[in-house]
mmCIF file of C-alpha atoms in Angstrom:
data_model
loop_
_atom_site.group_PDB
_atom_site.id
_atom_site.type_symbol
_atom_site.label_atom_id
_atom_site.label_comp_id
_atom_site.label_asym_id
_atom_site.label_seq_id
_atom_site.Cartn_x
_atom_site.Cartn_y
_atom_site.Cartn_z
ATOM 1 C CA MET D 1 0.000 0.000 0.000
ATOM 2 C CA SER D 2 1.411 3.392 -0.935
ATOM 3 C CA GLU D 3 1.820 6.160 1.598
ATOM 4 C CA PHE D 4 -0.833 8.132 -0.269
ATOM 5 C CA ASN D 5 -3.485 5.535 0.482
ATOM 6 C CA LYS D 6 -2.891 5.454 4.210
ATOM 7 C CA THR D 7 -4.860 7.421 6.746
ATOM 8 C CA PRO D 8 -2.237 8.929 9.074
ATOM 9 C CA ARG D 9 -2.212 7.267 12.453
ATOM 10 C CA LEU D 10 -3.751 8.741 15.567
ATOM 11 C CA VAL D 11 -1.288 9.330 18.412
ATOM 12 C CA LEU D 12 -2.603 8.010 21.737
ATOM 13 C CA LEU D 13 -1.567 9.562 25.041
ATOM 14 C CA PRO D 14 -2.544 7.441 28.060
ATOM 15 C CA ALA D 15 -3.206 9.723 31.013
ATOM 16 C CA VAL D 16 -1.656 9.560 34.453
ATOM 17 C CA ASP D 17 -3.412 12.059 36.734
ATOM 18 C CA ILE D 18 -1.727 12.473 40.121
ATOM 19 C CA ALA D 19 -3.363 13.598 43.370
ATOM 20 C CA ALA D 20 -1.790 13.160 46.807
ATOM 21 C CA GLY D 21 0.892 10.976 45.256
ATOM 22 C CA LYS D 22 -1.567 8.500 43.709
ATOM 23 C CA ALA D 23 -2.743 7.849 40.166
ATOM 24 C CA VAL D 24 -6.424 8.814 40.073
ATOM 25 C CA ARG D 25 -9.250 9.534 37.675
ATOM 26 C CA LEU D 26 -11.878 12.213 38.198
ATOM 27 C CA THR D 27 -15.429 12.459 36.879
ATOM 28 C CA GLN D 28 -16.030 15.699 34.937
ATOM 29 C CA GLY D 29 -12.872 17.108 36.517
ATOM 30 C CA GLU D 30 -14.439 17.576 39.949
ATOM 31 C CA ALA D 31 -12.304 17.440 43.087
ATOM 32 C CA GLY D 32 -13.659 14.794 45.418
ATOM 33 C CA THR D 33 -14.626 12.372 42.616
ATOM 34 C CA GLU D 34 -11.231 10.643 42.586
ATOM 35 C CA THR D 35 -10.968 6.926 41.954
ATOM 36 C CA ASN D 36 -7.565 5.670 43.140
ATOM 37 C CA TYR D 37 -5.507 3.542 40.762
ATOM 38 C CA GLY D 38 -2.291 3.205 42.785
ATOM 39 C CA ASP D 39 1.284 4.239 42.087
ATOM 40 C CA PRO D 40 1.715 6.747 39.212
ATOM 41 C CA VAL D 41 5.180 5.378 38.436
ATOM 42 C CA ASP D 42 3.741 1.879 38.001
ATOM 43 C CA ALA D 43 0.913 3.224 35.839
ATOM 44 C CA ALA D 44 3.301 5.140 33.579
ATOM 45 C CA ALA D 45 5.669 2.155 33.341
ATOM 46 C CA ASP D 46 2.734 -0.070 32.379
ATOM 47 C CA TRP D 47 1.679 2.259 29.552
ATOM 48 C CA ALA D 48 5.272 2.454 28.354
ATOM 49 C CA ALA D 49 5.553 -1.353 28.372
ATOM 50 C CA GLN D 50 2.365 -1.576 26.286
ATOM 51 C CA GLY D 51 3.838 0.657 23.593
ATOM 52 C CA ALA D 52 2.956 4.243 24.514
ATOM 53 C CA GLU D 53 5.015 6.884 22.715
ATOM 54 C CA TRP D 54 3.521 9.686 24.807
ATOM 55 C CA ILE D 55 2.082 9.924 28.315
ATOM 56 C CA HIS D 56 -0.170 12.774 29.432
ATOM 57 C CA LEU D 57 0.935 13.475 33.009
ATOM 58 C CA VAL D 58 -1.236 15.770 35.132
ATOM 59 C CA ASP D 59 -0.486 17.249 38.557
ATOM 60 C CA LEU D 60 -4.040 17.659 39.836
ATOM 61 C CA ASP D 61 -2.979 19.156 43.160
ATOM 62 C CA ALA D 62 -1.080 21.905 41.335
ATOM 63 C CA ALA D 63 -4.053 22.463 39.011
ATOM 64 C CA PHE D 64 -6.395 22.874 41.990
ATOM 65 C CA GLY D 65 -3.891 25.085 43.847
ATOM 66 C CA ARG D 66 -3.570 22.713 46.799
ATOM 67 C CA GLY D 67 0.114 21.750 46.594
ATOM 68 C CA HIS D 68 2.047 19.707 44.053
ATOM 69 C CA ASN D 69 3.497 16.283 43.236
ATOM 70 C CA HIS D 70 6.899 17.295 41.886
ATOM 71 C CA GLY D 71 8.717 14.421 43.587
ATOM 72 C CA ILE D 72 6.480 11.791 41.987
ATOM 73 C CA ILE D 73 6.633 13.541 38.611
ATOM 74 C CA LYS D 74 10.438 13.550 38.723
ATOM 75 C CA LYS D 75 10.370 9.839 39.546
ATOM 76 C CA VAL D 76 8.092 9.110 36.577
ATOM 77 C CA LEU D 77 10.330 11.104 34.231
ATOM 78 C CA ARG D 78 13.425 9.373 35.588
ATOM 79 C CA GLN D 79 12.105 5.829 35.414
ATOM 80 C CA VAL D 80 9.995 5.825 32.258
ATOM 81 C CA LYS D 81 12.612 6.100 29.535
ATOM 82 C CA GLY D 82 11.993 6.380 25.812
ATOM 83 C CA VAL D 83 8.502 7.853 26.242
ATOM 84 C CA ASN D 84 7.624 11.504 25.668
ATOM 85 C CA ILE D 85 5.892 13.228 28.571
ATOM 86 C CA GLU D 86 3.277 15.946 28.136
ATOM 87 C CA LEU D 87 2.979 17.658 31.527
ATOM 88 C CA SER D 88 -0.027 19.622 32.726
ATOM 89 C CA GLY D 89 -1.230 21.231 35.938
ATOM 90 C CA GLY D 90 -0.325 24.447 37.721
ATOM 91 C CA ILE D 91 2.227 25.740 35.202
ATOM 92 C CA ARG D 92 1.503 29.469 35.331
ATOM 93 C CA ASP D 93 4.802 31.378 35.338
ATOM 94 C CA ASP D 94 8.419 31.261 34.143
ATOM 95 C CA GLU D 95 9.621 29.397 37.214
ATOM 96 C CA SER D 96 7.085 26.547 37.031
ATOM 97 C CA LEU D 97 7.480 26.286 33.251
ATOM 98 C CA GLU D 98 11.272 26.128 33.355
ATOM 99 C CA SER D 99 11.125 23.647 36.231
ATOM 100 C CA ALA D 100 8.827 21.367 34.224
ATOM 101 C CA LEU D 101 11.106 21.481 31.173
ATOM 102 C CA ASP D 102 14.193 20.940 33.338
ATOM 103 C CA MET D 103 12.566 17.814 34.816
ATOM 104 C CA GLY D 104 12.474 16.394 31.301
ATOM 105 C CA ALA D 105 8.944 17.028 30.037
ATOM 106 C CA LYS D 106 8.872 17.083 26.245
ATOM 107 C CA ARG D 107 5.792 19.283 26.072
ATOM 108 C CA ILE D 108 3.984 21.561 28.500
ATOM 109 C CA ASN D 109 0.221 21.861 28.397
ATOM 110 C CA LEU D 110 -0.779 25.345 29.561
ATOM 111 C CA GLY D 111 -4.283 25.768 30.924
ATOM 112 C CA THR D 112 -5.304 28.556 33.279
ATOM 113 C CA ALA D 113 -2.261 30.726 32.496
ATOM 114 C CA ALA D 114 -3.166 30.857 28.802
ATOM 115 C CA LEU D 115 -6.583 32.232 29.773
ATOM 116 C CA GLU D 116 -5.696 34.543 32.668
ATOM 117 C CA ASN D 117 -2.279 35.803 31.524
ATOM 118 C CA PRO D 118 -2.433 36.101 27.715
ATOM 119 C CA GLU D 119 0.679 38.287 27.416
ATOM 120 C CA TRP D 120 2.818 35.748 29.263
ATOM 121 C CA ALA D 121 1.303 32.877 27.301
ATOM 122 C CA ALA D 122 2.075 34.631 24.000
ATOM 123 C CA SER D 123 5.678 35.221 25.086
ATOM 124 C CA VAL D 124 6.335 31.575 26.024
ATOM 125 C CA ILE D 125 4.582 30.349 22.871
ATOM 126 C CA ALA D 126 6.985 32.539 20.894
ATOM 127 C CA GLN D 127 9.990 31.398 22.938
ATOM 128 C CA TYR D 128 9.361 27.646 23.188
ATOM 129 C CA GLY D 129 7.268 26.868 20.085
ATOM 130 C CA GLU D 130 6.464 23.149 19.793
ATOM 131 C CA ALA D 131 7.187 22.599 23.490
ATOM 132 C CA ILE D 132 4.004 24.497 24.386
ATOM 133 C CA ALA D 133 0.450 23.244 23.893
ATOM 134 C CA VAL D 134 -2.616 25.022 25.212
ATOM 135 C CA GLY D 135 -5.410 23.097 26.872
ATOM 136 C CA LEU D 136 -8.862 24.282 25.849
ATOM 137 C CA ASP D 137 -11.163 22.815 28.500
ATOM 138 C CA VAL D 138 -14.769 23.636 27.689
ATOM 139 C CA ARG D 139 -18.341 23.328 28.863
ATOM 140 C CA GLY D 140 -20.452 24.157 25.822
ATOM 141 C CA THR D 141 -18.299 26.955 24.378
ATOM 142 C CA THR D 142 -17.222 28.422 27.737
ATOM 143 C CA LEU D 143 -13.678 27.671 28.831
ATOM 144 C CA ALA D 144 -12.957 26.311 32.303
ATOM 145 C CA ALA D 145 -9.960 27.459 34.373
ATOM 146 C CA ARG D 146 -8.406 26.926 37.816
ATOM 147 C CA GLY D 147 -8.803 23.165 37.823
ATOM 148 C CA TRP D 148 -12.123 23.611 35.982
ATOM 149 C CA THR D 149 -13.609 25.552 38.909
ATOM 150 C CA LYS D 150 -13.815 29.004 37.220
ATOM 151 C CA ASP D 151 -15.092 30.297 33.882
ATOM 152 C CA GLY D 152 -12.225 31.188 31.562
ATOM 153 C CA GLY D 153 -13.908 33.066 28.733
ATOM 154 C CA ASP D 154 -15.346 32.284 25.313
ATOM 155 C CA LEU D 155 -13.718 29.432 23.389
ATOM 156 C CA TRP D 156 -13.781 31.165 20.007
ATOM 157 C CA ALA D 157 -12.390 34.482 21.256
ATOM 158 C CA VAL D 158 -9.543 32.741 23.092
ATOM 159 C CA LEU D 159 -8.809 30.460 20.136
ATOM 160 C CA GLU D 160 -8.525 33.482 17.830
ATOM 161 C CA ARG D 161 -6.101 35.141 20.252
ATOM 162 C CA LEU D 162 -3.981 31.977 20.518
ATOM 163 C CA GLU D 163 -3.954 31.605 16.733
ATOM 164 C CA ASN D 164 -2.610 35.152 16.457
ATOM 165 C CA ALA D 165 0.053 34.272 19.034
ATOM 166 C CA GLY D 166 1.166 31.295 16.932
ATOM 167 C CA CYS D 167 0.183 28.513 19.322
ATOM 168 C CA ALA D 168 1.599 25.225 18.025
ATOM 169 C CA ARG D 169 -1.049 22.790 19.308
ATOM 170 C CA TYR D 170 -4.334 22.559 21.202
ATOM 171 C CA VAL D 171 -5.559 19.921 23.644
ATOM 172 C CA LEU D 172 -9.361 20.065 23.532
ATOM 173 C CA THR D 173 -11.350 18.626 26.440
ATOM 174 C CA ASP D 174 -15.117 18.553 26.810
ATOM 175 C CA VAL D 175 -15.269 18.806 30.598
ATOM 176 C CA THR D 176 -18.795 17.405 30.705
ATOM 177 C CA LYS D 177 -17.558 14.161 29.139
ATOM 178 C CA ASP D 178 -14.243 13.746 30.941
ATOM 179 C CA GLY D 179 -14.173 10.579 33.016
ATOM 180 C CA THR D 180 -17.752 9.658 32.033
ATOM 181 C CA LEU D 181 -17.062 7.045 29.327
ATOM 182 C CA GLN D 182 -19.819 8.632 27.213
ATOM 183 C CA GLY D 183 -17.834 9.083 24.014
ATOM 184 C CA PRO D 184 -15.859 12.070 22.680
ATOM 185 C CA ASN D 185 -17.484 15.289 21.465
ATOM 186 C CA ILE D 186 -16.883 14.795 17.741
ATOM 187 C CA GLU D 187 -18.865 17.882 16.709
ATOM 188 C CA LEU D 188 -16.861 20.193 18.970
ATOM 189 C CA LEU D 189 -13.610 18.751 17.629
ATOM 190 C CA LYS D 190 -14.751 19.407 14.066
ATOM 191 C CA GLN D 191 -15.718 22.980 14.918
ATOM 192 C CA VAL D 192 -12.324 23.720 16.451
ATOM 193 C CA MET D 193 -10.397 22.025 13.630
ATOM 194 C CA ALA D 194 -12.315 24.163 11.139
ATOM 195 C CA ARG D 195 -10.866 27.291 12.782
ATOM 196 C CA THR D 196 -7.207 26.285 13.022
ATOM 197 C CA HIS D 197 -4.519 24.689 10.874
ATOM 198 C CA ARG D 198 -2.651 23.623 14.015
ATOM 199 C CA PRO D 199 -2.853 20.035 15.280
ATOM 200 C CA VAL D 200 -5.536 19.229 17.830
ATOM 201 C CA VAL D 201 -5.447 16.540 20.530
ATOM 202 C CA ALA D 202 -8.810 15.211 21.766
ATOM 203 C CA SER D 203 -9.515 14.538 25.427
ATOM 204 C CA GLY D 204 -12.555 13.388 27.367
ATOM 205 C CA GLY D 205 -15.153 10.663 27.074
ATOM 206 C CA ILE D 206 -13.338 7.902 25.150
ATOM 207 C CA SER D 207 -15.036 4.647 26.157
ATOM 208 C CA SER D 208 -14.432 2.068 23.430
ATOM 209 C CA LEU D 209 -12.303 1.030 20.485
ATOM 210 C CA ASP D 210 -15.108 2.360 18.267
ATOM 211 C CA ASP D 211 -14.454 5.815 19.765
ATOM 212 C CA ILE D 212 -10.764 5.465 18.839
ATOM 213 C CA ALA D 213 -11.756 4.498 15.294
ATOM 214 C CA ALA D 214 -14.128 7.474 15.049
ATOM 215 C CA LEU D 215 -11.378 9.844 16.158
ATOM 216 C CA ARG D 216 -8.920 8.350 13.672
ATOM 217 C CA GLU D 217 -11.354 9.329 10.914
ATOM 218 C CA LEU D 218 -10.745 12.958 11.943
ATOM 219 C CA VAL D 219 -6.975 12.771 11.444
ATOM 220 C CA PRO D 220 -7.050 14.096 7.851
ATOM 221 C CA GLY D 221 -8.949 17.137 9.172
ATOM 222 C CA GLY D 222 -6.271 18.014 11.702
ATOM 223 C CA LEU D 223 -6.742 15.717 14.692
ATOM 224 C CA GLU D 224 -3.298 14.579 15.795
ATOM 225 C CA GLY D 225 -3.946 12.559 18.922
ATOM 226 C CA ALA D 226 -6.236 11.525 21.742
ATOM 227 C CA ILE D 227 -5.757 11.335 25.498
ATOM 228 C CA VAL D 228 -7.168 8.121 26.944
ATOM 229 C CA GLY D 229 -7.804 7.782 30.662
ATOM 230 C CA LYS D 230 -10.656 6.125 32.469
ATOM 231 C CA ALA D 231 -11.404 3.522 29.771
ATOM 232 C CA LEU D 232 -7.881 2.137 30.130
ATOM 233 C CA TYR D 233 -7.978 2.095 33.913
ATOM 234 C CA ALA D 234 -11.444 0.503 33.909
ATOM 235 C CA GLY D 235 -10.275 -2.236 31.535
ATOM 236 C CA ALA D 236 -12.612 -1.367 28.645
ATOM 237 C CA PHE D 237 -9.689 -2.204 26.345
ATOM 238 C CA THR D 238 -5.918 -2.460 26.575
ATOM 239 C CA LEU D 239 -3.548 0.200 25.331
ATOM 240 C CA ALA D 240 -2.133 -2.326 22.856
ATOM 241 C CA GLU D 241 -5.618 -2.864 21.402
ATOM 242 C CA ALA D 242 -6.212 0.882 21.195
ATOM 243 C CA LEU D 243 -2.863 1.488 19.507
ATOM 244 C CA ASP D 244 -3.706 -1.182 16.942
ATOM 245 C CA VAL D 245 -6.923 0.670 16.019
ATOM 246 C CA ALA D 246 -5.161 4.046 16.048
ATOM 247 C CA ARG D 247 -2.360 2.926 13.743
ATOM 248 C CA ASN D 248 -3.912 0.455 11.313
#
């Protein structure tokens, strides 16, 4: 089969969300809905062993402004070799950004800072380029900030501003679907991809291999990857099975 006949593969990023030193999953991003899945280092090592090229690592305590898990994150980065880490949660200034990159994160996912401090976000986008993604976490078309506890403005206005700043990549999460296993918001993804030529990563709601297949159909339109969380931890499918659908 020629390269021209192939649909480009979908990059999968298994998620490791850390709270109080444990790997957890939330429902709709709400503090207090945590389900505990054990040691984050073990979780990350398991995804790496199953073939992950990327891991989406989130410091929930930093995102909620209730501390951080830097020690655990350093341990994950040190022990899980050969896998790219996208790090998210509480990165809101030069110091936290530089610290995250120094720890070995390949890409930083900015959230609240991109909404509340647009001048700073534009400057680091210009400085670091591909190392910066912006997380667009939405309910309807209203962005969510501060660990999804505050409104962060209108999706389309913020997207236009980030486009003008030259943002390299967007991670789009439908907060109402995150951790619910109700399927991704395909329509929202299409709407965002229609307004940017930059790659988009989908997050929230993936429940089945059919969902992975549906997202792969969006790759020609600009979808680059998908973050997979609760479905993996709940055993709906294995990462190896998901990668097979995403690549073939």
